[in-house]
Coordinates of C-alpha atoms in Angstrom, one line a residue:
X153 CA 9.2 9.4 30.4
X154 CA 8.1 10.5 27.0
X155 CA 4.4 10.3 26.1
X156 CA 4.2 9.1 22.4
X157 CA 1.0 9.0 20.4
X158 CA 0.8 6.0 18.0
X159 CA -1.5 5.8 15.0
X160 CA -3.8 2.9 15.9
X161 CA -7.3 2.1 14.6
X162 CA -9.5 5.1 14.4
X163 CA -8.7 6.6 17.8
X164 CA -4.9 6.3 18.3
X165 CA -3.0 5.0 21.3
X166 CA -0.6 6.6 23.8
X167 CA 2.4 4.9 25.2
X168 CA 5.0 6.1 27.8
X169 CA 8.6 5.2 27.1
X170 CA 12.0 6.3 28.6
X171 CA 12.8 9.6 26.9
X172 CA 16.6 9.3 27.3
X173 CA 16.7 6.0 25.4
X174 CA 13.9 6.5 22.8
X175 CA 14.3 7.9 19.3
X176 CA 11.0 8.9 17.6
X177 CA 11.0 9.0 13.8
X178 CA 8.2 10.7 12.0
X179 CA 7.7 11.9 8.4
X180 CA 8.9 15.4 7.7
X181 CA 6.0 17.6 8.7
X182 CA 4.2 19.1 5.7
X183 CA 1.0 21.2 6.2
X184 CA -2.1 20.3 4.3
X185 CA -2.8 22.2 1.2
X186 CA -4.8 25.4 2.0
X187 CA -7.0 24.8 -1.0
X188 CA -6.9 21.1 -1.9
X189 CA -9.5 21.5 -4.7
X190 CA -7.2 24.0 -6.4
X191 CA -4.2 21.7 -6.0
X192 CA -6.0 18.8 -7.6
X193 CA -7.2 21.0 -10.5
X194 CA -3.7 22.3 -11.0
X195 CA -2.4 18.8 -11.4
X196 CA -4.9 18.0 -14.1
X197 CA -4.3 21.2 -15.9
X198 CA -0.5 21.5 -15.6
X199 CA 0.8 17.9 -15.8
X200 CA 4.3 16.7 -15.2
X201 CA 4.5 15.4 -18.7
X202 CA 2.1 15.4 -21.7
X203 CA -1.0 17.6 -22.3
X204 CA -3.6 18.5 -19.8
X205 CA -6.4 16.0 -19.1
X206 CA -9.0 18.1 -20.9
X207 CA -6.9 18.0 -24.1
X208 CA -6.8 14.2 -24.0
X209 CA -10.6 13.5 -24.2
X210 CA -13.2 14.0 -26.8
X211 CA -17.0 14.2 -26.6
X212 CA -18.7 10.8 -26.8
X213 CA -15.7 8.8 -25.4
X214 CA -16.0 6.3 -22.5
X215 CA -13.8 6.6 -19.5
X216 CA -12.5 4.1 -16.9
X217 CA -11.0 5.4 -13.6
X218 CA -9.0 3.1 -11.4
X219 CA -8.9 3.9 -7.7
X220 CA -7.6 2.4 -4.4
X221 CA -9.7 0.0 -2.3
X222 CA -10.8 0.6 1.3
X223 CA -7.4 -0.5 2.8
X224 CA -5.8 2.7 1.5
X225 CA -6.4 6.3 2.7
X226 CA -6.8 7.8 -0.8
X227 CA -9.0 10.9 -0.8
X228 CA -11.2 9.4 -3.5
X229 CA -14.2 11.7 -3.3
X230 CA -12.1 14.8 -3.7
X231 CA -10.1 13.3 -6.6
X232 CA -13.1 12.1 -8.4
X233 CA -14.9 15.4 -7.9
X234 CA -11.8 17.2 -9.4
X235 CA -11.8 14.8 -12.4
X236 CA -15.5 15.3 -13.1
X237 CA -15.1 19.1 -12.9
X238 CA -12.2 19.0 -15.3
X239 CA -14.0 16.6 -17.8
X240 CA -17.0 19.0 -17.7
X241 CA -19.6 18.4 -20.3
X242 CA -17.2 16.6 -22.6
X243 CA -18.0 13.2 -21.0
X244 CA -21.4 12.1 -20.0
X245 CA -21.5 10.8 -16.4
X246 CA -23.0 7.5 -17.5
X247 CA -20.0 7.0 -19.8
X248 CA -17.6 6.9 -16.8
X249 CA -16.8 3.7 -14.8
X250 CA -15.1 3.8 -11.4
X251 CA -13.1 0.6 -10.9
X252 CA -11.9 -0.3 -7.4
X253 CA -8.5 -1.7 -7.9
X254 CA -8.7 -4.5 -5.3
X255 CA -5.8 -6.6 -6.7
X256 CA -6.2 -9.8 -4.6
X257 CA -8.2 -8.1 -1.8
X258 CA -11.9 -8.6 -1.2
X259 CA -14.5 -6.4 -2.9
X260 CA -15.6 -3.4 -0.9
X261 CA -19.1 -3.3 0.6
X262 CA -21.8 -0.7 -0.2
X263 CA -21.2 1.0 3.1
X264 CA -17.4 1.1 2.4
X265 CA -18.0 2.5 -1.1
X266 CA -20.1 5.3 0.3
X267 CA -17.5 6.1 2.9
X268 CA -14.8 6.1 0.2
X269 CA -16.6 7.9 -2.6
X270 CA -19.4 10.0 -0.9
X271 CA -22.1 11.1 -3.2
X272 CA -20.3 9.4 -6.2
X273 CA -21.0 6.0 -4.8
X274 CA -24.7 6.4 -5.5
X275 CA -24.6 8.5 -8.6
X276 CA -21.9 6.8 -10.7
X277 CA -21.2 3.3 -12.0
X278 CA -18.8 1.7 -9.5
X279 CA -17.4 -1.8 -10.0
X280 CA -15.2 -3.8 -7.6
X281 CA -12.5 -5.5 -9.6
X282 CA -12.4 -9.3 -8.9
X283 CA -9.2 -10.9 -10.1
X284 CA -10.5 -14.3 -9.3
X285 CA -13.4 -14.0 -11.8
X286 CA -12.0 -15.0 -15.2
X287 CA -15.1 -13.4 -16.8
X288 CA -14.0 -10.0 -15.6
X289 CA -10.6 -10.0 -17.2
X290 CA -9.2 -10.3 -20.7
X291 CA -5.8 -11.5 -22.1
X292 CA -3.4 -8.7 -23.0
X293 CA -0.1 -10.5 -23.7
X294 CA 3.2 -11.0 -22.0
X295 CA 5.0 -8.0 -20.5
X296 CA 8.2 -7.3 -18.6
X297 CA 10.1 -10.4 -17.4
X298 CA 7.7 -13.0 -18.7
X299 CA 4.6 -11.8 -16.9
X300 CA 1.3 -13.2 -18.4
X301 CA -1.1 -10.3 -18.2
X302 CA -4.9 -10.3 -18.0
X303 CA -6.6 -7.0 -17.1
X304 CA -10.1 -5.9 -16.2
X305 CA -12.3 -5.9 -19.3
X306 CA -14.1 -2.6 -18.3
X307 CA -10.7 -1.0 -18.1
X308 CA -9.6 -2.3 -21.5
X309 CA -12.9 -1.4 -23.2
X310 CA -12.7 2.2 -22.2
X311 CA -11.6 4.9 -24.7
X312 CA -9.8 6.8 -21.9
X313 CA -8.1 5.1 -19.0
X314 CA -7.2 7.2 -15.9
X315 CA -5.4 5.9 -12.8
X316 CA -5.9 7.7 -9.5
X317 CA -4.1 6.9 -6.2
X318 CA -1.6 8.2 -3.6
X319 CA 2.1 7.7 -3.3
X320 CA 3.9 6.3 -0.3
X321 CA 6.9 4.0 0.2
X322 CA 6.0 0.3 -0.4
X323 CA 7.6 -2.6 1.3
X324 CA 8.4 -4.7 -1.8
X325 CA 7.3 -2.6 -4.8
X326 CA 9.3 0.5 -3.8
X327 CA 6.4 3.0 -3.9
X328 CA 2.6 2.7 -4.2
X329 CA 0.5 4.6 -6.7
X330 CA 1.0 5.2 -10.4
X331 CA 1.3 2.0 -12.4
X332 CA 0.2 -0.2 -9.4
X333 CA -3.3 1.0 -10.1
X334 CA -3.2 -1.1 -13.3
X335 CA -1.3 -4.2 -12.1
X336 CA -1.7 -5.7 -9.6
X337 CA -4.8 -3.4 -9.0
X338 CA -6.8 -4.4 -12.0
X339 CA -5.1 -7.7 -12.9
X340 CA -6.2 -11.3 -12.9
X341 CA -5.0 -13.5 -10.1
X342 CA -2.6 -15.4 -12.3
X343 CA -0.9 -12.1 -13.2
X344 CA -0.5 -11.1 -9.6
X345 CA 0.9 -14.5 -8.7
X346 CA 3.7 -14.0 -11.2
X347 CA 4.4 -10.4 -10.1
X348 CA 4.6 -11.6 -6.5
X349 CA 6.4 -14.9 -6.9
X350 CA 9.1 -16.0 -4.5
X351 CA 12.0 -15.0 -6.8
X352 CA 10.8 -11.4 -7.2
X353 CA 9.8 -11.0 -3.6
X354 CA 13.1 -12.5 -2.4
X355 CA 15.2 -10.1 -4.5
X356 CA 17.3 -7.7 -2.4
X357 CA 16.0 -4.7 -4.4
X358 CA 12.3 -5.6 -3.8
X359 CA 12.3 -3.2 -0.9
X360 CA 11.2 0.2 0.4
X361 CA 12.0 3.1 -1.9
X362 CA 13.5 1.2 -4.8
X363 CA 11.8 1.1 -8.2
X364 CA 14.3 0.9 -10.9
X365 CA 16.0 -2.4 -10.7
X366 CA 13.3 -3.7 -8.4
X367 CA 12.0 -6.8 -10.2
X368 CA 8.4 -6.2 -9.0
X369 CA 8.2 -2.6 -9.9
X370 CA 10.1 -3.0 -13.2
X371 CA 7.4 -5.4 -14.3
X372 CA 4.6 -3.2 -12.9
X373 CA 5.9 -0.3 -15.0
X374 CA 6.2 -2.4 -18.1
X375 CA 2.6 -3.6 -17.8
X376 CA 1.2 -0.1 -17.4
X377 CA 3.3 1.3 -20.2
X378 CA 2.6 -1.6 -22.5
X379 CA -1.1 -1.8 -22.1
X380 CA -1.8 1.9 -22.0
X381 CA -2.8 4.6 -19.5
X382 CA -4.1 7.9 -20.9
X383 CA -3.7 10.0 -17.7
X384 CA -2.3 9.3 -14.2
X385 CA -3.3 11.3 -11.2
X386 CA -1.7 10.8 -7.8
X387 CA -1.6 12.7 -4.5
X388 CA 0.9 13.0 -1.6
X389 CA -0.6 12.9 1.9
X390 CA 0.8 14.1 5.2
X391 CA 0.5 12.2 8.5
X392 CA -3.0 13.3 9.1
X393 CA -3.9 11.9 5.6
X394 CA -4.6 15.3 4.2
X395 CA -3.5 16.3 0.7
X396 CA -0.2 18.1 0.5
X397 CA 0.3 18.2 -3.2
X398 CA -0.8 16.4 -6.4
X399 CA 0.7 15.2 -9.7
X400 CA -0.8 14.4 -13.0
X401 CA 0.2 13.5 -16.6
X402 CA 1.9 10.6 -18.4
X403 CA 2.1 7.8 -15.9
X404 CA 5.8 7.0 -15.6
X405 CA 7.2 10.6 -15.4
X406 CA 4.3 11.6 -13.2
X407 CA 5.0 8.8 -10.8
X408 CA 8.7 9.5 -10.8
X409 CA 8.1 13.1 -9.8
X410 CA 5.6 12.1 -7.0
X411 CA 7.9 9.5 -5.4
X412 CA 10.8 11.9 -5.4
X413 CA 8.7 14.2 -3.2
X414 CA 7.6 11.3 -1.0
X415 CA 11.2 10.1 -0.6
X416 CA 12.1 13.5 0.9
X417 CA 9.1 13.4 3.3
X418 CA 9.1 9.8 4.4
X419 CA 12.6 8.3 4.4
X420 CA 14.6 9.2 7.4
X421 CA 18.3 8.3 8.3
X422 CA 19.4 7.0 11.7
X423 CA 22.9 6.4 13.0
X424 CA 22.6 2.7 14.0
X425 CA 20.4 -0.3 14.8
X426 CA 18.0 -0.4 17.8
X427 CA 17.3 -3.1 20.4
X428 CA 13.5 -2.4 20.2
X429 CA 11.4 -0.9 17.5
X430 CA 7.8 0.0 18.3
X431 CA 5.8 0.5 15.1
X432 CA 2.3 0.8 13.8
X433 CA 0.5 0.3 10.5
X434 CA -0.5 4.0 10.4
X435 CA -3.9 3.4 11.9
X436 CA -7.2 3.1 10.0
X437 CA -7.7 2.2 7.2
X438 CA -4.3 0.6 6.9
X439 CA -4.3 -1.4 10.1
X440 CA -7.6 -3.3 9.5
X441 CA -6.0 -6.7 9.4
X442 CA -2.7 -8.5 10.2
X443 CA -2.0 -9.0 6.5
X444 CA -1.7 -5.3 6.0
X445 CA 0.2 -4.9 9.3
X446 CA 3.2 -6.7 7.9
X447 CA 4.1 -3.4 6.2
X448 CA 4.6 -1.8 9.6
X449 CA 6.7 -4.7 10.8
X450 CA 8.8 -4.5 7.6
X451 CA 9.4 -0.8 8.2
X452 CA 10.7 -1.7 11.7
X453 CA 13.0 -4.4 10.4
X454 CA 15.1 -1.9 8.6
X455 CA 16.5 -0.6 11.9
X456 CA 16.2 -3.4 14.4
X457 CA 19.3 -5.4 15.4
X458 CA 19.4 -9.1 14.7
X459 CA 17.5 -10.9 17.5
X460 CA 16.0 -7.6 18.6
X461 CA 12.3 -6.9 19.3
X462 CA 9.6 -5.5 17.1
X463 CA 6.3 -4.5 18.6
X464 CA 3.6 -3.6 16.1
X465 CA 0.4 -1.8 17.3
X466 CA -2.4 -2.6 14.8
X467 CA -6.1 -2.7 15.6
X468 CA -6.8 -5.6 13.1
X469 CA -10.6 -5.2 13.4
X470 CA -10.8 -7.5 10.3
X471 CA -8.7 -10.2 11.9
X472 CA -6.1 -12.0 9.7
X473 CA -8.4 -11.5 7.6
X474 CA -10.6 -14.6 7.0
X475 CA -10.5 -14.3 3.2
X476 CA -7.4 -15.2 1.2
X477 CA -4.6 -17.7 2.0
X478 CA -2.5 -15.6 4.4
X479 CA -3.6 -17.4 7.5
X480 CA -3.3 -20.9 6.1
X481 CA 0.1 -20.3 4.5
X482 CA 1.4 -18.9 7.8
X483 CA 0.3 -22.0 9.6
X484 CA 1.7 -24.4 7.0
X485 CA 5.1 -25.0 8.6
X486 CA 6.3 -25.1 12.2
X487 CA 8.9 -22.3 12.0
X488 CA 9.5 -19.1 10.0
X489 CA 12.6 -20.6 8.4
X490 CA 10.7 -23.7 7.4
X491 CA 8.0 -21.4 5.8
X492 CA 10.7 -19.7 3.8
X493 CA 12.1 -23.0 2.6
X494 CA 8.7 -24.2 1.6
X495 CA 7.8 -21.0 -0.3
X496 CA 11.2 -20.9 -2.1
X497 CA 10.8 -24.5 -3.1
X498 CA 7.4 -24.0 -4.8
X499 CA 7.1 -24.2 -8.6
X500 CA 3.7 -22.3 -8.4
X501 CA 2.9 -19.3 -6.4
X502 CA 0.1 -19.6 -3.8
X503 CA -2.1 -16.5 -3.2
X504 CA -0.8 -14.3 -0.3
X505 CA 2.4 -16.2 0.0
X506 CA 4.3 -13.0 -0.7
X507 CA 3.1 -11.4 2.5
X508 CA 3.9 -14.6 4.4
X509 CA 7.4 -14.7 2.8
X510 CA 8.1 -11.2 4.0
X511 CA 6.8 -11.8 7.5
X512 CA 8.8 -15.0 7.7
X513 CA 11.9 -13.1 6.7
X514 CA 11.2 -10.6 9.4
X515 CA 10.7 -13.3 12.0
X516 CA 14.0 -14.9 11.1
X517 CA 15.6 -11.6 11.9
X518 CA 13.8 -10.5 15.0
X519 CA 11.1 -11.3 17.6
X520 CA 7.7 -9.8 16.8
X521 CA 4.9 -9.0 19.2
X522 CA 1.6 -7.4 18.3
X523 CA -0.6 -5.1 20.3
X524 CA -4.1 -5.6 19.0
X525 CA -7.7 -5.9 20.0
X526 CA -8.7 -7.9 16.9
X527 CA -6.7 -11.1 17.5
X528 CA -6.0 -13.3 20.6
X529 CA -2.6 -14.5 21.7
X530 CA -3.6 -18.0 20.6
X531 CA -4.5 -16.8 17.1
X532 CA -1.3 -14.8 16.9
X533 CA 0.8 -17.8 17.9
X534 CA -0.5 -19.7 14.9
X535 CA 1.2 -17.0 12.9
X536 CA 4.5 -17.3 14.9
X537 CA 3.7 -14.0 16.6
X538 CA 2.5 -13.2 20.2
X539 CA 0.3 -10.7 21.9
X540 CA 1.7 -7.6 23.7
X541 CA -1.1 -6.3 25.9
X542 CA 1.1 -3.6 27.5
X543 CA 3.7 -2.0 25.1
X544 CA 5.6 -0.1 27.8
X545 CA 5.9 -3.2 30.0
X546 CA 7.2 -5.3 27.0
X547 CA 9.8 -2.6 26.2
X548 CA 10.9 -2.4 29.9
X549 CA 11.4 -6.1 29.9
X550 CA 14.2 -5.7 27.4
X551 CA 16.4 -4.1 30.1
X552 CA 17.5 -0.6 31.2
X553 CA 20.1 -0.2 28.5
X554 CA 17.9 -1.2 25.5
X555 CA 17.9 1.4 22.7
X556 CA 14.4 2.1 21.5
X557 CA 13.0 3.4 18.2
X558 CA 9.4 4.4 17.7
X559 CA 7.7 4.7 14.3
X560 CA 4.3 6.3 15.3
X561 CA 3.1 6.3 11.7
X562 CA 4.5 2.9 10.8
X563 CA 5.2 2.5 7.1
X564 CA 4.6 6.2 6.4
X565 CA 8.1 6.7 7.7
X566 CA 10.9 4.4 6.5
X567 CA 14.1 4.7 8.5
X568 CA 17.4 3.5 7.2
X569 CA 20.9 3.4 8.7
X570 CA 23.0 6.3 7.5
X571 CA 26.1 5.4 5.5
X572 CA 29.3 6.2 7.4

């Protein structure tokens, strides 16, 4: 038997599986930067494209900085510290606003903000973006393929706009980071609903690792480029969520360079499909709820045979969660295929339907069980899933010849079948 460590919650989880039939796929191992502060400073001073950050600002200007919310493992305190050091005395601290790019997620609590930002949470102006509050956004125009765009007014009012984030493969936008820190991150709900409508999400190119030609990411890039970003700052993390390298500069070339590096680290070829795929959602903070755990299931779907089994280990301490429409849309039809039919027939997008659409597509392809402490079997059954208390036993039940794949880091590693 092989003892395999899964990323799960804050503590991890160990499972024993048959060594001779199990393929474990992890990101290419990259050591953390020896001096992350120097790596961050270098990205700000030697950008991929355009002048250094310091050459883009003038004394007396206001600055807005977009950053990831609590569901993402961005090293925010380190990145904001590096930004402040580079801005130096040119920009007064009270002229800087940190905007948590929540998209459609809930606002982060005071305790979460302190965990995310450290000392900066209590010494700087921090605002949770709320895309459901029309008073917080302002009309910008139509961009991309007919996307009506409203963005956060604090972002639009700033003289200098800086995005900060991290880049990893994304299950329908290709890659995270970069322009996503503008929209959907700082967008009004109506903008997000268009970006995530059934047509875009159902497109074959709205998938892991594809940006150009992906209708979601094409529009996300168009919005960021059209509305204006003065500097973009992203990091690449290893499996321990430590900084490996950083990129800065003009947003689109910066993001292209960062995702090329991530593609080499995170996307791994396999020789065929598997009967069982055990996956995770990369542990805390990514596996806080079932909504987020769909990403880990989507990573598994790329290499599970039709009718096979996906087992996702996700702590889900935040439940479904209770906010948003994810739970109600999941329960709106008796079968996954009926859910897809209902979503595809809609003339208006319902909040969170995109996550349901992707989950329903997975469920039409394979059986999905969840190992979790945050949801009961009865609760999971309302989502067309079921509880897996013992992962090893569930795998054994698939028979002695079942080929097994394990993604211990979930969506941080995206497998794909090698072309023959």
